[in-house]
Amino acid sequence: VKGESMIDAGIMDGDLVVIEKRDTARNGEIVVALINNEEATLKRLQNNNDGSVTLLPENSAMKPMSYPAEQVQIQGVLVSLLRRY
């Protein structure tokens, strides 16, 4: 993990995450999402009624980002976290 967007969920910069490869996820799951086939990000998923997807950071200093569903590809879902000491 690079960055501090998920620190309120206990996921810190430098942590290693284990991702179960899937192309779908439920609301509230923490996912790896590929945005516009370019940028991969780890965020909490929210599927909206209007067909858009909101990727929610777990850091109150950062804002959620919404995208048309076709711009977001779910790569997998967080299943475990490893931290080096």
JSON list of C-alpha atoms in Angstrom, two decimals:
[
{"chain": "A", "resi": 1, "resn": "VAL", "atom": "CA", "xyz": [0.00, 0.00, 0.00]},
{"chain": "A", "resi": 2, "resn": "LYS", "atom": "CA", "xyz": [1.23, 3.46, -0.89]},
{"chain": "A", "resi": 3, "resn": "GLY", "atom": "CA", "xyz": [-0.36, 6.49, 0.70]},
{"chain": "A", "resi": 4, "resn": "GLU", "atom": "CA", "xyz": [-2.62, 7.27, 3.61]},
{"chain": "A", "resi": 5, "resn": "SER", "atom": "CA", "xyz": [-6.09, 7.09, 2.06]},
{"chain": "A", "resi": 6, "resn": "MET", "atom": "CA", "xyz": [-7.12, 4.07, 4.16]},
{"chain": "A", "resi": 7, "resn": "ILE", "atom": "CA", "xyz": [-5.54, 4.85, 7.55]},
{"chain": "A", "resi": 8, "resn": "ASP", "atom": "CA", "xyz": [-8.89, 5.09, 9.38]},
{"chain": "A", "resi": 9, "resn": "ALA", "atom": "CA", "xyz": [-9.51, 1.45, 8.39]},
{"chain": "A", "resi": 10, "resn": "GLY", "atom": "CA", "xyz": [-6.12, 0.52, 9.90]},
{"chain": "A", "resi": 11, "resn": "ILE", "atom": "CA", "xyz": [-4.41, 0.15, 6.52]},
{"chain": "A", "resi": 12, "resn": "MET", "atom": "CA", "xyz": [-1.15, 2.08, 6.64]},
{"chain": "A", "resi": 13, "resn": "ASP", "atom": "CA", "xyz": [1.41, 3.23, 4.09]},
{"chain": "A", "resi": 14, "resn": "GLY", "atom": "CA", "xyz": [3.79, 0.31, 3.52]},
{"chain": "A", "resi": 15, "resn": "ASP", "atom": "CA", "xyz": [1.34, -2.42, 4.55]},
{"chain": "A", "resi": 16, "resn": "LEU", "atom": "CA", "xyz": [0.97, -5.48, 2.34]},
{"chain": "A", "resi": 17, "resn": "VAL", "atom": "CA", "xyz": [-2.56, -6.52, 1.44]},
{"chain": "A", "resi": 18, "resn": "VAL", "atom": "CA", "xyz": [-3.85, -9.86, 0.22]},
{"chain": "A", "resi": 19, "resn": "ILE", "atom": "CA", "xyz": [-6.48, -9.46, -2.48]},
{"chain": "A", "resi": 20, "resn": "GLU", "atom": "CA", "xyz": [-8.92, -12.14, -3.64]},
{"chain": "A", "resi": 21, "resn": "LYS", "atom": "CA", "xyz": [-9.19, -11.74, -7.41]},
{"chain": "A", "resi": 22, "resn": "ARG", "atom": "CA", "xyz": [-12.78, -10.90, -8.34]},
{"chain": "A", "resi": 23, "resn": "ASP", "atom": "CA", "xyz": [-14.46, -8.63, -10.85]},
{"chain": "A", "resi": 24, "resn": "THR", "atom": "CA", "xyz": [-17.45, -7.81, -8.62]},
{"chain": "A", "resi": 25, "resn": "ALA", "atom": "CA", "xyz": [-17.83, -6.69, -5.03]},
{"chain": "A", "resi": 26, "resn": "ARG", "atom": "CA", "xyz": [-20.57, -5.74, -2.59]},
{"chain": "A", "resi": 27, "resn": "ASN", "atom": "CA", "xyz": [-21.18, -2.29, -1.16]},
{"chain": "A", "resi": 28, "resn": "GLY", "atom": "CA", "xyz": [-18.85, -1.60, 1.74]},
{"chain": "A", "resi": 29, "resn": "GLU", "atom": "CA", "xyz": [-16.13, -4.03, 0.71]},
{"chain": "A", "resi": 30, "resn": "ILE", "atom": "CA", "xyz": [-12.58, -2.74, 0.37]},
{"chain": "A", "resi": 31, "resn": "VAL", "atom": "CA", "xyz": [-11.51, -3.29, -3.21]},
{"chain": "A", "resi": 32, "resn": "VAL", "atom": "CA", "xyz": [-8.69, -2.77, -5.63]},
{"chain": "A", "resi": 33, "resn": "ALA", "atom": "CA", "xyz": [-10.25, -0.77, -8.44]},
{"chain": "A", "resi": 34, "resn": "LEU", "atom": "CA", "xyz": [-8.72, 0.14, -11.78]},
{"chain": "A", "resi": 35, "resn": "ILE", "atom": "CA", "xyz": [-9.87, 3.57, -12.93]},
{"chain": "A", "resi": 36, "resn": "ASN", "atom": "CA", "xyz": [-9.95, 4.24, -16.69]},
{"chain": "A", "resi": 37, "resn": "ASN", "atom": "CA", "xyz": [-7.56, 1.30, -17.24]},
{"chain": "A", "resi": 38, "resn": "GLU", "atom": "CA", "xyz": [-4.78, 3.43, -15.75]},
{"chain": "A", "resi": 39, "resn": "GLU", "atom": "CA", "xyz": [-4.76, 3.97, -12.00]},
{"chain": "A", "resi": 40, "resn": "ALA", "atom": "CA", "xyz": [-5.20, 1.21, -9.43]},
{"chain": "A", "resi": 41, "resn": "THR", "atom": "CA", "xyz": [-6.48, 2.24, -6.02]},
{"chain": "A", "resi": 42, "resn": "LEU", "atom": "CA", "xyz": [-7.51, 0.59, -2.75]},
{"chain": "A", "resi": 43, "resn": "LYS", "atom": "CA", "xyz": [-10.81, 2.04, -1.50]},
{"chain": "A", "resi": 44, "resn": "ARG", "atom": "CA", "xyz": [-14.17, 1.13, 0.02]},
{"chain": "A", "resi": 45, "resn": "LEU", "atom": "CA", "xyz": [-16.79, 0.50, -2.67]},
{"chain": "A", "resi": 46, "resn": "GLN", "atom": "CA", "xyz": [-20.18, 2.15, -2.95]},
{"chain": "A", "resi": 47, "resn": "ASN", "atom": "CA", "xyz": [-22.44, 1.29, -5.89]},
{"chain": "A", "resi": 48, "resn": "ASN", "atom": "CA", "xyz": [-24.91, 4.12, -6.42]},
{"chain": "A", "resi": 49, "resn": "ASN", "atom": "CA", "xyz": [-28.52, 3.93, -7.62]},
{"chain": "A", "resi": 50, "resn": "ASP", "atom": "CA", "xyz": [-27.74, 6.11, -10.64]},
{"chain": "A", "resi": 51, "resn": "GLY", "atom": "CA", "xyz": [-25.28, 3.53, -11.99]},
{"chain": "A", "resi": 52, "resn": "SER", "atom": "CA", "xyz": [-22.17, 5.35, -10.82]},
{"chain": "A", "resi": 53, "resn": "VAL", "atom": "CA", "xyz": [-19.53, 4.03, -8.44]},
{"chain": "A", "resi": 54, "resn": "THR", "atom": "CA", "xyz": [-18.07, 5.95, -5.52]},
{"chain": "A", "resi": 55, "resn": "LEU", "atom": "CA", "xyz": [-14.68, 4.97, -4.15]},
{"chain": "A", "resi": 56, "resn": "LEU", "atom": "CA", "xyz": [-14.50, 5.99, -0.51]},
{"chain": "A", "resi": 57, "resn": "PRO", "atom": "CA", "xyz": [-11.19, 6.69, 1.22]},
{"chain": "A", "resi": 58, "resn": "GLU", "atom": "CA", "xyz": [-10.93, 5.81, 4.90]},
{"chain": "A", "resi": 59, "resn": "ASN", "atom": "CA", "xyz": [-9.24, 9.09, 5.77]},
{"chain": "A", "resi": 60, "resn": "SER", "atom": "CA", "xyz": [-11.35, 12.06, 6.81]},
{"chain": "A", "resi": 61, "resn": "ALA", "atom": "CA", "xyz": [-8.86, 14.43, 5.14]},
{"chain": "A", "resi": 62, "resn": "MET", "atom": "CA", "xyz": [-9.64, 12.93, 1.71]},
{"chain": "A", "resi": 63, "resn": "LYS", "atom": "CA", "xyz": [-12.77, 13.17, -0.43]},
{"chain": "A", "resi": 64, "resn": "PRO", "atom": "CA", "xyz": [-14.72, 10.32, -2.05]},
{"chain": "A", "resi": 65, "resn": "MET", "atom": "CA", "xyz": [-14.47, 10.11, -5.83]},
{"chain": "A", "resi": 66, "resn": "SER", "atom": "CA", "xyz": [-17.41, 9.10, -8.05]},
{"chain": "A", "resi": 67, "resn": "TYR", "atom": "CA", "xyz": [-17.12, 7.65, -11.55]},
{"chain": "A", "resi": 68, "resn": "PRO", "atom": "CA", "xyz": [-19.44, 6.23, -14.20]},
{"chain": "A", "resi": 69, "resn": "ALA", "atom": "CA", "xyz": [-19.49, 2.47, -13.60]},
{"chain": "A", "resi": 70, "resn": "GLU", "atom": "CA", "xyz": [-17.89, 1.74, -16.98]},
{"chain": "A", "resi": 71, "resn": "GLN", "atom": "CA", "xyz": [-14.75, 3.63, -15.90]},
{"chain": "A", "resi": 72, "resn": "VAL", "atom": "CA", "xyz": [-14.17, 1.42, -12.85]},
{"chain": "A", "resi": 73, "resn": "GLN", "atom": "CA", "xyz": [-13.04, -2.21, -13.04]},
{"chain": "A", "resi": 74, "resn": "ILE", "atom": "CA", "xyz": [-12.97, -4.18, -9.80]},
{"chain": "A", "resi": 75, "resn": "GLN", "atom": "CA", "xyz": [-9.76, -6.20, -9.66]},
{"chain": "A", "resi": 76, "resn": "GLY", "atom": "CA", "xyz": [-10.33, -7.89, -6.32]},
{"chain": "A", "resi": 77, "resn": "VAL", "atom": "CA", "xyz": [-11.40, -7.64, -2.69]},
{"chain": "A", "resi": 78, "resn": "LEU", "atom": "CA", "xyz": [-9.26, -7.22, 0.42]},
{"chain": "A", "resi": 79, "resn": "VAL", "atom": "CA", "xyz": [-9.06, -10.43, 2.45]},
{"chain": "A", "resi": 80, "resn": "SER", "atom": "CA", "xyz": [-6.00, -9.91, 4.66]},
{"chain": "A", "resi": 81, "resn": "LEU", "atom": "CA", "xyz": [-3.40, -7.39, 5.75]},
{"chain": "A", "resi": 82, "resn": "LEU", "atom": "CA", "xyz": [0.27, -7.92, 6.56]},
{"chain": "A", "resi": 83, "resn": "ARG", "atom": "CA", "xyz": [2.40, -5.36, 8.37]},
{"chain": "A", "resi": 84, "resn": "ARG", "atom": "CA", "xyz": [6.14, -5.37, 8.76]},
{"chain": "A", "resi": 85, "resn": "TYR", "atom": "CA", "xyz": [7.62, -4.20, 12.05]}
]
